[in-house]
Each structure stands twice: as C-alpha cells, then as structure tokens.
C-alpha cells in the first residue's frame, strides 16, 4: 500500500508510534520497554547518556534492526516489512557512516536524489548544507564536519516526510551548528517531521518541540524542553550565606523568599544571595541519575567559596 | 549553511512513481564505473596483471623464438599464444570475482551498503549496477590484453566467426559466474580490511592449479581433479579452444575441448552462486545489530 504522500497533512495519524519496544544483545537490554509517539510536523529530540539505547531505537524505526518485542509504526507501517515506497518517504542520517566514495559531493547528492520519486534540487540541497565550495571535492577529502553536512544533504535530498538524524551535529563548528538549526527549522516549517538524537542540550532546547530523555533503554521523561522534568525539577533555588554556612531553599516563588530574607536581615545586604534556575542540563542530569551541580552540593558542608559559579540566574 | 531555504515542502500531494529498476540499475552502473576508474591502484592491478603475466611468460619461455607443440608439418605456436588463453581467463576472474568479492566486502564494512539500504534503491538495481560495471571493465580489460597480445607479441587472433562465438559465450558465462560468486564470497571476509588478504590467495591458488601458468596436462593428476571442480580451469580450457589451433585439442586431458562440460560447470557456478549470493547477501556487517 502506498498512501498519498501527506507531507503537511496532519490528519494522517502520528508519524511514529512505539509501544513497549525491547531489544537485547546477549544479556544486555539495549532497549527495555520504550514508548514514544512523534506527532506529524514536530521536531522531536531524544536525549540520553552513551549507551542509553538511542541508536538502537532509531535504527529499529529506520528498519535496519529487528526488535525483540513491542510494536512500532512509522508513517503507518511496520519498518521491518516496509517497502520501497515507504523508504522513499523517510530520510536517514546515520550516527557513523564511514563510507568513502570516490565521488564528488555534487555527484553523490545528485545520484542519490535519483533514487527518489520527487527529490529536491541537488544544488539547492548542497547550498542549504553549506557545501557549495566543496561541490567538486571527492568525499574522502572532506573534513569531519563537512562530511557530516554531506550526510545531512543525502538525508534530505529525497524530500522525506520524516527525517531521522542520529547525532547530526557532532563535529560541527558553532556557526555550522546554528546554520544547521536554521535548516532544521526550515524543514519543519515546510512540513517535515524530524526525529533527532543529540548530546547537546542547547540543541534540544533550541530545536525541539518535545524531547524524550532515555536511560537504560527506557523513556524517563518526555515533554517540551521548557517543561522537562516537571515542576519540582524546574524549581528555582534561593541561596545565601548565614552564620558561615551556605543555605538554600527550593521554591516556586523566589521573590517572596528573597523578600522574607531581606526582612530577616533587616534591610542589610544578604550575604552571597543568589537566585538559581536549573538549566536544561541540570534537569537532564537529575533525570539520568547524575547530581546536577545546582542542587547537589550539600549546603551545610560545602564552604561557600568552593561552590560552582555556574547556573547563573540569567534565564 | 544558509539560512534561507528554497528547499520546498516536505512532500507534494501527488504520488510520483518510483524510478524503475532499469533506470536505477543504469544509474548505478554509471556510478560504479566512475568509481572503479577513480580507484587508480585497483585499475592498474586488474588491467595490468594479465598483461604483465603474459609478457613475463612469453618472454621467459619464448627466448630464441621457441615454439610450442611442433609436430610433423605443424610448426607449433609462439609461447605467448600458448599462454594467452590462461591470461584471458585470469583477467575475467580478476575483474569479476576478485573485484566484487573485495569491493562488496569493503562497502559492507564502511556502511556504503547500509546507506543504500536506507534509500528506496532496490537490491536488484544495486546488483544490475555491479554486473554492468563488471561487464564493462572485463570487456575493456580483455580488449586491452588482446590488443597488446596482437600488436606487441604478434599473436595471431582467431579468424573464424565460430571461434569468436565461442569466445563470446565463454566470456559472458565466465564473467557472470565470477560476478555472482564474488557477491557470495564477499560475505566470507569478516572486515573490509581483511578482504584482499582473504580473496587474493584463493584467486592465486586457483590460477596455479587451473593450468593458467603451465600446460594443464603437466599438472599432477590429483591437482587436475581438484581444479576440475572450479570454474577457472574450464574458463581457461574454453579460451584455449578459441586461441589455440585445433592441433592442441589432442593435448587436453580428455582429447577434446569439452564445450558441453565447460558450459555445464560454469553454468552450475552461475546458478549456485546466484542462489548462495541472494541468500547470504547482507547490507550490514554481522555485528551491526
Ligand atoms: N550491534 C550491537 N551488538 C551488541 N551490543 C550492542 C549493539 N548495538 C548496541 N549495543 C549495546 O546496546 C546499548 C545501547 O547502544 P546504543 O548504540 O543504542 O546507544 P546510544 O544511546 O546510541 O549511545 P551513544 O550516545 O553513545 O550513541 C549499549 O550498551 C551497546 O553496547
Ligand atoms: Mg548512538
């Protein structure tokens, strides 16, 4: 079956539905009861520490690996039995492709575009990933970041409805990363659904409509980046120094706490006063079981001058 | 990367047809040939090896204009001509079997195949591309070899249509069998790096036991029996029936060119290789999930 290619039509069901997905290698449970749904037209980021099962999951969704249990629907079909028509509707950027064709960037993008029924103009794709000057360069002569951009170009040249990107910006310089974000937003605005994994929290924060944090093959949190971790994880912390020790108070109403403090210190300067808001990184670290710096330090034992000067209250 | 994106929407409402297998097969063949000729060391090796071997054997054995097989009124033939059929057969095996067995193993290892698997390219188009490029490179290579043989070594080319017809079918069948066996064999090396180390000795041993470098009848009987199981012996014999005068037929073990048996054995390899290749072909490394 080959349903009409509804790129921007959201009435066609979810882009990805995963329920109870499991996959093990020997004794190692790489994916262990993972659930997730990606809506049409959104950018969905998957975060998680090394070995959490991100690549395993994404490659199951791409039809490369076979699952042990659970149900998977990608664009309405089971990737394990999907056909050419289905493949023409998805785009894939693998985590580590090391192929070194003796072809130039231009030749490769044009050639791969030819596999698809309705591909994008190769020149526009090459411009979009910023490889214009390298169009006549053989792929083995590209730098690491340029290679990665070529991977992205090959992933989007087929005009996919659903684009998978496994750590797409690893090796990008900061400028290229920002340009890549623009590219992804542009694709999203054009109706492409995007599922990406990343280790860059700022990337998830800037790009993703929703993100999932995966740990030990399971989703431990799933929300918009601004809401991830729930209310308590997002609470501000008021810190100050009193009688030589650091005190802190998590609160939803830091202004009230500060006002109370000011009253208690009778209008004098409150020593070491700080209002900290957890960054996405802090929330992420607490979700994957690492202690975030902002809340982890035991205020009663750590001398104030040793406290990290991070998590500034700039957000 | 630019910030303005003239990339167009994700997908239109229309459902354009997927490109046909033939179109894609031709596109693949083009790109494979392009890549082949850009890989300079492989090109030099595959093209020059049979020519260099012919040159060495013709020069070493042909000193003082020595000739082979003179009997009675028959003046025999130059050594170069005597070795030519074996070199033609070797060349076909190099550009079909060895070439594919190594390149596919490397492509599997470096995730070229994995990337292709993630596109709507059908497997059949991938194989059509391989076969197309192998056919073309085999043809170019054999043509070069024959050209050098005729011009540099003054070897007489067959003059009857019948012999060229024999050449055509032995060449086509041999190339096809070599190609499918190469596809099947590409799963044997565990990594791309070990591919040539695994494939080259197989090819070399086959050359020695199949009578490519010596007269086949000079080999010990058991070696003749062993090599009769492999297609290179039959390819070489088929090519002898093309490039050697009929007087040499008497020197074959069976006393005849055995065209029937040749077609049967190489055909069997074609079928077995095809089945085995289709069943064992993998787009990804064994350890890749
Ligand atoms: N092909 C494989 N064979 C054996 N074990 C595997 C295989 N692929 C993954 N694993 C194991 O499964 C677990 C999850 O691996 P996976 O590659 O999915 O992690 P990941 O979240 O993508 O990590 P990273 O952030 O480092 O890319 C790891 O413990 C890994 O060792
Ligand atoms: Mg990974």
XYZ file of C-alpha atoms and ligand atoms in Angstrom:
636
model
C 0.000 0.000 0.000
C 1.175 3.451 -0.713
C -0.924 6.111 0.923
C -0.864 9.536 -0.670
C 2.230 11.399 0.424
C 0.822 13.719 3.010
C 3.691 15.904 3.974
C 1.840 18.736 5.563
C -1.437 16.954 6.135
C -1.557 16.095 9.793
C -4.736 14.075 9.556
C -2.751 11.022 8.564
C -2.109 9.723 12.073
C 1.102 10.030 14.054
C 4.484 9.946 12.352
C 5.932 7.434 14.806
C 4.231 5.284 17.412
C 6.353 2.994 19.576
C 4.928 0.815 22.332
C 6.818 -1.497 24.648
C 9.835 -1.692 22.379
C 12.523 -4.132 23.507
C 15.808 -5.271 22.048
C 18.623 -7.123 23.728
C 22.153 -8.140 22.798
C 23.092 -11.189 24.811
C 22.359 -10.249 28.412
C 22.393 -6.540 27.652
C 18.968 -4.984 27.353
C 19.716 -2.176 24.915
C 16.062 -1.135 24.707
C 13.788 -2.171 27.530
C 10.125 -1.264 27.233
C 10.369 2.035 25.403
C 7.250 4.017 24.492
C 7.101 7.118 22.412
C 4.975 8.992 19.914
C 6.166 11.559 17.426
C 3.489 13.838 16.022
C 3.430 14.868 12.409
C 5.284 18.081 11.734
C 7.162 18.341 15.022
C 10.823 18.272 15.867
C 11.355 15.562 18.436
C 14.689 15.208 20.211
C 15.926 12.115 22.014
C 18.463 12.734 24.758
C 20.294 10.230 26.864
C 23.751 9.156 28.002
C 26.078 6.998 25.920
C 24.686 3.504 25.594
C 21.155 4.527 26.593
C 19.719 2.852 23.500
C 19.103 5.849 21.257
C 20.803 4.483 18.166
C 19.329 1.041 18.690
C 15.849 2.554 18.873
C 16.273 4.848 15.909
C 17.716 2.064 13.761
C 14.738 -0.106 14.617
C 12.487 2.728 13.464
C 14.523 3.048 10.263
C 14.049 -0.639 9.505
C 17.693 -1.655 9.980
C 17.389 -3.696 13.143
C 14.769 -6.196 14.202
C 13.043 -5.744 17.507
C 12.535 -8.475 20.094
C 9.220 -7.177 21.378
C 6.822 -4.288 21.190
C 5.006 -2.605 18.355
C 6.364 0.016 16.003
C 4.544 2.117 13.430
C 6.483 4.573 11.302
C 4.366 6.549 8.844
C 1.687 3.974 9.470
C 3.796 0.935 8.583
C 5.964 -1.606 10.375
C 9.547 -0.769 9.347
C 10.500 -4.438 9.426
C 8.220 -5.211 6.489
C 8.124 -1.819 4.800
C 8.709 -1.447 1.075
C 10.455 0.926 -1.341
C 7.561 3.385 -1.313
C 7.924 3.685 2.468
C 11.687 4.166 2.182
C 11.132 6.968 -0.289
C 9.184 8.828 2.403
C 11.866 8.746 5.083
C 15.317 10.291 5.237
C 18.162 8.849 7.288
C 21.318 10.357 8.725
C 23.260 7.577 10.445
C 25.368 8.130 13.534
C 28.544 6.855 11.972
C 28.713 6.285 8.283
C 32.335 5.980 7.209
C 31.816 5.277 3.537
C 34.354 6.951 1.327
C 33.043 7.052 -2.180
C 35.404 8.201 -4.902
C 32.620 10.552 -5.928
C 32.363 14.284 -5.527
C 29.800 15.929 -3.283
C 27.839 17.085 -6.330
C 27.838 13.674 -7.989
C 26.801 11.859 -4.847
C 23.920 14.167 -3.918
C 22.611 14.176 -7.478
C 22.937 10.399 -7.774
C 21.183 9.621 -4.501
C 18.452 12.133 -5.352
C 17.774 9.979 -8.401
C 16.571 7.125 -6.176
C 13.514 9.113 -5.094
C 10.284 9.854 -6.942
C 10.195 13.542 -6.028
C 13.653 14.603 -4.925
C 14.832 18.095 -4.092
C 17.076 20.024 -6.422
C 20.604 18.769 -5.595
C 22.104 22.232 -5.968
C 19.666 23.749 -3.504
C 20.357 20.952 -1.031
C 24.105 21.472 -1.360
C 23.626 25.206 -0.776
C 21.391 24.531 2.206
C 24.056 22.498 3.990
C 26.778 24.951 3.037
C 28.861 22.718 0.801
C 28.781 24.945 -2.273
C 32.568 25.351 -2.416
C 33.050 21.628 -1.951
C 30.743 20.543 -4.722
C 33.639 19.259 -6.833
C 35.553 17.733 -3.933
C 35.702 13.991 -3.529
C 34.024 12.860 -0.354
C 37.174 11.334 1.118
C 38.805 14.761 1.085
C 36.115 16.419 3.210
C 36.768 17.408 6.803
C 34.805 15.659 9.549
C 32.202 18.395 9.849
C 31.861 18.752 6.091
C 31.320 15.029 5.823
C 28.579 15.261 8.388
C 26.914 18.010 6.361
C 27.079 15.768 3.321
C 25.329 13.085 5.375
C 22.599 15.600 6.135
C 22.350 16.571 2.459
C 21.926 12.927 1.480
C 19.281 12.541 4.170
C 17.118 15.379 2.882
C 17.626 15.217 -0.883
C 14.771 12.716 -1.234
C 12.267 15.235 0.197
C 11.376 12.988 3.145
C 8.198 13.356 5.168
C 10.052 12.018 8.174
C 13.716 12.677 8.775
C 15.830 10.661 11.235
C 19.047 12.277 12.432
C 21.330 10.382 14.800
C 23.660 12.943 16.394
C 23.688 15.046 13.245
C 25.792 17.942 14.524
C 28.658 16.015 16.072
C 31.777 17.675 14.704
C 30.056 20.876 13.582
C 31.670 24.168 14.427
C 29.380 26.546 16.374
C 28.459 28.531 13.288
C 27.638 25.417 11.304
C 25.542 24.157 14.195
C 23.451 27.316 14.234
C 23.061 27.164 10.469
C 22.002 23.551 10.860
C 19.354 24.577 13.377
C 18.007 27.060 10.848
C 17.960 24.324 8.252
C 16.011 22.018 10.558
C 13.528 24.757 11.434
C 13.086 25.472 7.740
C 12.401 21.802 7.056
C 9.933 21.702 9.922
C 8.157 24.781 8.632
C 7.882 23.050 5.282
C 6.102 20.158 6.971
C 8.900 17.658 7.595
C 8.662 15.632 10.791
C 12.065 15.376 12.430
C 13.334 12.851 14.953
C 16.859 13.537 16.127
C 19.194 12.410 18.859
C 21.739 14.722 20.383
C 24.073 15.144 23.311
C 23.828 18.931 23.083
C 21.230 20.209 25.495
C 21.175 23.610 23.847
C 20.395 21.919 20.586
C 17.364 20.192 22.053
C 16.334 23.410 23.727
C 16.606 25.453 20.547
C 15.161 22.991 18.117
C 12.830 20.529 19.715
C 9.120 20.920 20.169
C 9.316 17.980 22.540
C 12.100 15.848 23.812
C 12.454 12.484 25.460
C 15.187 11.541 27.887
C 16.180 7.899 27.561
C 18.068 5.980 30.195
C 18.813 2.251 30.190
C 16.565 1.707 27.190
C 13.538 3.445 28.668
C 11.985 6.885 28.395
C 12.382 8.545 31.804
C 10.912 11.928 30.823
C 9.069 13.332 27.865
C 7.963 16.926 27.448
C 8.669 20.258 25.827
C 12.246 21.255 26.720
C 10.950 24.092 28.917
C 8.786 21.714 30.958
C 11.042 18.708 31.083
C 11.397 17.074 34.466
C 8.171 18.505 35.851
C 7.571 21.354 38.288
C 9.850 20.313 41.151
C 12.843 19.748 38.880
C 12.259 23.194 37.471
C 12.035 24.969 40.837
C 14.253 27.926 41.422
C 16.705 27.803 44.288
C 17.461 30.753 46.530
C 20.918 30.647 48.115
C 22.555 32.755 50.714
C 25.154 32.534 53.423
C 24.174 32.668 57.040
C 26.415 32.083 60.031
C 29.247 30.981 57.777
C 27.346 28.213 56.017
C 25.543 28.102 52.753
C 21.763 27.875 52.976
C 19.399 27.166 50.114
C 15.694 26.935 49.588
C 13.946 25.479 46.564
C 10.863 27.488 45.734
C 8.288 28.410 43.129
C 8.207 31.975 44.457
C 11.812 33.182 44.735
C 10.724 36.807 45.038
C 8.752 36.021 48.174
C 11.691 34.123 49.653
C 14.069 36.972 48.887
C 11.660 39.498 50.364
C 11.374 37.445 53.540
C 15.152 37.162 53.702
C 15.596 40.870 53.275
C 13.200 41.435 56.156
C 15.076 38.946 58.289
C 18.418 40.666 57.606
C 16.666 43.982 58.398
C 17.298 45.503 55.027
C 21.047 44.796 55.146
C 22.754 43.096 52.221
C 22.053 39.339 52.356
C 25.489 37.663 52.105
C 26.029 35.573 48.948
C 22.453 35.971 47.753
C 21.733 34.048 44.555
C 18.590 33.004 42.736
C 19.359 29.957 40.620
C 17.176 28.388 38.000
C 18.102 24.895 36.847
C 19.227 24.798 33.240
C 18.026 22.057 30.968
C 21.373 20.460 31.659
C 20.690 20.386 35.397
C 17.277 18.873 34.819
C 18.740 16.384 32.390
C 21.470 15.340 34.788
C 18.992 14.749 37.567
C 16.809 12.732 35.204
C 19.606 10.405 34.208
C 20.627 9.969 37.829
C 23.617 12.279 37.946
C 23.564 15.013 40.553
C 23.235 18.408 38.973
C 25.616 20.956 40.401
C 22.919 23.446 41.312
C 21.129 21.221 43.786
C 23.654 18.559 44.570
C 26.090 20.383 46.782
C 25.185 19.877 50.385
C 24.881 23.461 51.567
C 25.767 22.594 55.133
C 29.208 21.198 54.409
C 30.478 22.916 51.307
C 32.195 26.190 52.023
C 30.688 28.960 50.014
C 33.838 29.854 48.149
C 34.110 26.369 46.711
C 30.670 26.416 45.205
C 30.475 26.338 41.450
C 29.758 29.674 39.902
C 27.570 28.157 37.235
C 23.856 28.069 36.624
C 23.662 31.819 36.633
C 20.220 33.252 37.085
C 20.101 34.527 33.530
C 17.252 32.518 32.224
C 24.876 26.582 5.731
C 22.463 29.188 4.513
C 19.552 30.429 6.487
C 17.178 30.929 3.605
C 15.775 27.654 2.500
C 14.494 27.343 -1.007
C 14.060 23.659 -0.340
C 10.357 23.355 -0.939
C 7.795 21.453 1.041
C 8.333 18.037 2.528
C 6.179 16.218 0.028
C 3.607 17.157 -2.540
C 0.082 15.851 -2.652
C 0.755 13.924 -5.855
C 2.309 10.467 -5.726
C 5.019 10.362 -8.378
C 6.060 6.875 -9.378
C 9.300 5.422 -8.039
C 12.071 5.264 -10.638
C 12.190 1.924 -12.458
C 14.705 -0.771 -11.563
C 16.272 -0.481 -15.011
C 16.752 3.278 -14.750
C 18.326 2.870 -11.333
C 20.429 -0.089 -12.487
C 21.878 2.037 -15.283
C 22.487 4.940 -12.920
C 24.262 2.576 -10.526
C 26.360 1.056 -13.338
C 27.454 4.542 -14.374
C 28.433 5.499 -10.863
C 30.173 2.153 -10.238
C 32.263 2.513 -13.395
C 33.118 6.076 -12.461
C 34.247 4.952 -9.013
C 36.151 1.984 -10.413
C 38.237 4.122 -12.721
C 38.930 6.633 -9.986
C 40.401 3.956 -7.746
C 43.681 4.054 -9.576
C 45.627 1.242 -7.894
C 42.810 -1.249 -8.395
C 42.505 -0.253 -12.036
C 46.212 -0.662 -12.641
C 46.289 -4.002 -10.856
C 43.272 -5.503 -12.563
C 44.181 -4.210 -16.019
C 47.912 -4.709 -15.954
C 48.210 -8.031 -14.153
C 47.211 -10.314 -17.057
C 49.267 -8.245 -19.483
C 52.358 -8.324 -17.268
C 51.972 -12.076 -16.713
C 51.633 -12.655 -20.434
C 54.695 -10.529 -21.067
C 56.759 -12.424 -18.493
C 55.777 -15.881 -19.678
C 56.050 -15.059 -23.352
C 59.497 -13.557 -22.833
C 60.918 -16.158 -20.463
C 59.724 -19.219 -22.335
C 59.825 -17.722 -25.781
C 63.555 -16.967 -25.792
C 65.184 -17.619 -29.148
C 61.776 -17.745 -30.800
C 60.990 -21.075 -29.172
C 57.653 -22.546 -30.148
C 55.260 -24.972 -28.509
C 53.628 -28.073 -29.899
C 55.519 -28.529 -33.153
C 54.747 -31.943 -34.665
C 55.451 -33.099 -38.190
C 54.324 -30.460 -40.612
C 52.783 -28.286 -37.847
C 55.296 -25.630 -36.839
C 53.782 -25.076 -33.392
C 52.868 -21.702 -31.924
C 54.773 -18.998 -30.041
C 54.752 -19.270 -26.253
C 52.850 -16.021 -25.973
C 49.928 -17.520 -27.840
C 50.139 -20.649 -25.714
C 49.712 -18.627 -22.521
C 47.199 -16.120 -23.829
C 44.030 -18.175 -23.132
C 45.002 -18.626 -19.484
C 45.614 -14.902 -19.141
C 42.264 -14.051 -20.674
C 40.565 -16.415 -18.222
C 42.552 -14.968 -15.308
C 41.641 -11.444 -16.336
C 37.959 -12.277 -16.352
C 38.233 -13.828 -12.920
C 40.094 -10.806 -11.555
C 37.647 -8.236 -12.838
C 34.571 -10.223 -11.883
C 35.203 -12.466 -8.892
C 38.117 -10.780 -7.156
C 36.867 -7.268 -7.869
C 33.370 -7.851 -6.485
C 34.389 -10.070 -3.571
C 36.696 -7.328 -2.301
C 34.707 -4.202 -3.117
C 31.435 -5.505 -1.701
C 33.169 -6.627 1.491
C 34.635 -3.139 1.824
C 31.313 -1.475 1.026
C 29.624 -3.553 3.679
C 32.255 -2.667 6.223
C 32.315 1.082 5.595
C 28.499 1.351 5.599
C 28.097 2.206 1.907
C 25.615 -0.653 1.736
C 23.887 0.411 4.926
C 23.339 3.854 3.495
C 21.925 2.400 0.272
C 19.619 0.173 2.285
C 18.108 3.286 3.852
C 17.071 4.635 0.456
C 14.395 3.321 -1.909
C 17.103 1.803 -4.123
C 16.057 -1.821 -4.778
C 18.651 -4.567 -4.296
C 18.144 -5.649 -7.894
C 19.265 -2.232 -9.159
C 22.354 -2.411 -6.961
C 23.269 -5.777 -8.481
C 22.459 -4.640 -12.016
C 24.894 -1.802 -11.448
C 27.593 -4.203 -10.253
C 27.040 -6.549 -13.189
C 27.047 -3.662 -15.661
C 30.294 -2.276 -14.322
C 31.939 -5.717 -14.176
C 30.902 -6.437 -17.766
C 32.326 -3.147 -18.948
C 35.600 -3.434 -17.036
C 36.043 -7.079 -18.113
C 35.483 -6.082 -21.719
C 37.935 -3.188 -21.576
C 40.492 -5.318 -19.801
C 40.213 -8.260 -22.208
C 40.291 -5.932 -25.197
C 43.478 -4.345 -23.855
C 45.048 -7.738 -23.281
C 44.184 -8.929 -26.783
C 45.399 -5.684 -28.296
C 48.774 -5.983 -26.564
C 48.940 -9.677 -27.479
C 48.289 -8.940 -31.152
C 50.430 -5.847 -31.565
C 53.342 -6.284 -29.137
C 53.663 -10.071 -29.173
C 52.389 -10.631 -32.688
C 49.969 -13.316 -31.549
C 47.536 -14.372 -34.219
C 43.882 -13.723 -33.350
C 41.189 -16.262 -34.245
C 39.862 -15.729 -37.730
C 36.634 -17.705 -37.799
C 33.266 -16.415 -36.610
C 32.734 -19.719 -34.865
C 35.721 -19.153 -32.586
C 34.566 -15.659 -31.716
C 31.150 -17.042 -30.867
C 32.836 -19.500 -28.516
C 34.801 -16.605 -27.070
C 31.618 -14.601 -26.542
C 29.760 -17.251 -24.603
C 32.717 -18.406 -22.521
C 33.485 -14.760 -21.706
C 29.877 -13.862 -20.868
C 29.211 -17.012 -18.840
C 32.561 -16.721 -17.055
C 32.039 -13.078 -16.194
C 28.519 -13.692 -14.928
C 29.566 -16.705 -12.840
C 32.579 -14.834 -11.489
C 30.400 -11.887 -10.560
C 27.753 -13.831 -8.647
C 30.402 -15.948 -6.921
C 32.139 -12.702 -5.989
C 28.936 -11.409 -4.429
C 28.544 -14.648 -2.473
C 32.193 -14.724 -1.430
C 32.085 -11.107 -0.220
C 30.397 -12.357 2.962
C 33.399 -14.518 3.867
C 35.908 -11.832 4.930
C 34.928 -10.530 8.362
C 36.067 -6.993 7.679
C 36.757 -4.826 4.675
C 40.395 -4.587 5.648
C 40.897 -8.341 5.569
C 39.045 -8.693 2.268
C 42.012 -8.674 -0.093
C 44.025 -10.858 2.254
C 41.228 -13.447 2.125
C 40.323 -13.197 -1.546
C 43.709 -12.850 -3.248
C 45.183 -16.194 -2.105
C 42.066 -18.025 -3.293
C 42.462 -16.446 -6.709
C 46.192 -17.155 -6.809
C 45.876 -20.813 -5.835
C 43.153 -21.296 -8.413
C 45.411 -19.799 -11.072
C 48.185 -22.259 -10.269
C 46.067 -25.411 -10.123
C 43.930 -24.482 -13.109
C 46.750 -24.532 -15.632
C 46.912 -20.809 -16.196
C 50.678 -20.625 -15.831
C 51.606 -24.122 -17.058
C 50.182 -26.545 -19.509
C 47.271 -28.142 -17.681
C 48.416 -31.632 -18.626
C 51.736 -31.039 -16.886
C 49.978 -30.818 -13.531
C 49.768 -33.884 -11.268
C 46.600 -35.901 -11.709
C 45.123 -35.067 -8.295
C 45.579 -31.370 -8.971
C 43.778 -31.736 -12.270
C 40.913 -33.437 -10.458
C 40.720 -30.728 -7.834
C 40.777 -27.872 -10.305
C 38.108 -29.528 -12.457
C 35.706 -28.687 -9.657
C 36.409 -24.961 -10.074
C 35.337 -22.802 -12.982
C 38.715 -21.215 -13.790
C 40.031 -24.468 -15.241
C 37.026 -24.583 -17.557
C 37.309 -20.938 -18.479
C 40.940 -21.442 -19.433
C 40.081 -24.544 -21.423
C 37.268 -22.701 -23.194
C 39.638 -19.892 -24.066
C 42.220 -22.397 -25.328
C 39.586 -23.626 -27.768
C 39.366 -20.037 -29.015
C 43.000 -19.001 -29.224
C 44.889 -22.272 -29.892
C 44.896 -24.200 -33.183
C 42.895 -27.418 -33.256
C 46.102 -29.495 -33.101
C 46.193 -28.617 -29.400
C 42.886 -30.295 -28.781
C 44.765 -33.578 -28.618
C 46.786 -32.211 -25.664
C 43.715 -31.749 -23.488
C 43.267 -34.425 -20.876
C 40.087 -35.653 -22.494
C 41.441 -35.130 -26.013
C 38.709 -32.625 -26.806
C 37.761 -29.012 -25.985
C 34.742 -30.254 -23.990
C 32.481 -27.293 -24.729
C 29.488 -29.083 -23.234
C 31.192 -29.743 -19.925
C 32.578 -26.198 -19.863
C 29.138 -24.668 -20.270
C 27.732 -27.054 -17.669
C 30.323 -26.397 -14.952
C 30.436 -22.628 -15.370
C 26.633 -22.554 -15.665
C 26.378 -24.541 -12.430
C 28.575 -21.966 -10.697
C 26.365 -19.239 -12.060
C 23.242 -20.845 -10.597
C 24.780 -21.893 -7.285
C 26.488 -18.517 -6.889
C 23.246 -16.723 -7.616
C 21.273 -18.730 -5.048
C 24.015 -18.551 -2.437
C 24.665 -14.872 -3.081
C 20.983 -13.992 -2.832
C 20.586 -15.972 0.384
C 23.701 -14.776 2.162
C 23.830 -11.171 0.983
C 23.744 -8.717 3.868
C 23.511 -4.947 3.736
C 25.199 -4.609 7.098
C 28.091 -6.072 8.989
C 27.386 -9.165 11.009
C 27.934 -7.313 14.264
C 25.740 -4.351 13.357
C 22.683 -5.129 15.449
N 25.229 -4.380 17.492
C 25.336 -4.452 18.815
N 25.825 -5.542 19.385
C 25.925 -5.634 20.734
N 25.566 -4.678 21.579
C 25.067 -3.548 21.076
C 24.931 -3.369 19.669
N 24.404 -2.154 19.446
C 24.232 -1.591 20.652
N 24.623 -2.422 21.625
C 24.568 -2.120 23.084
O 23.317 -1.597 23.372
C 23.408 -0.476 24.210
C 22.758 0.735 23.570
O 23.541 1.148 22.473
P 23.145 2.368 21.534
O 24.123 2.403 20.425
O 21.721 2.245 21.161
O 23.360 3.593 22.493
P 23.223 5.153 22.216
O 22.172 5.670 23.127
O 23.045 5.405 20.775
O 24.641 5.696 22.695
P 25.548 6.884 22.123
O 25.047 8.140 22.742
O 26.912 6.542 22.628
O 25.459 6.878 20.632
C 24.883 -0.286 24.502
O 25.151 -0.863 25.749
C 25.575 -1.044 23.424
O 26.774 -1.606 23.897
Mg 24.084 6.361 19.336
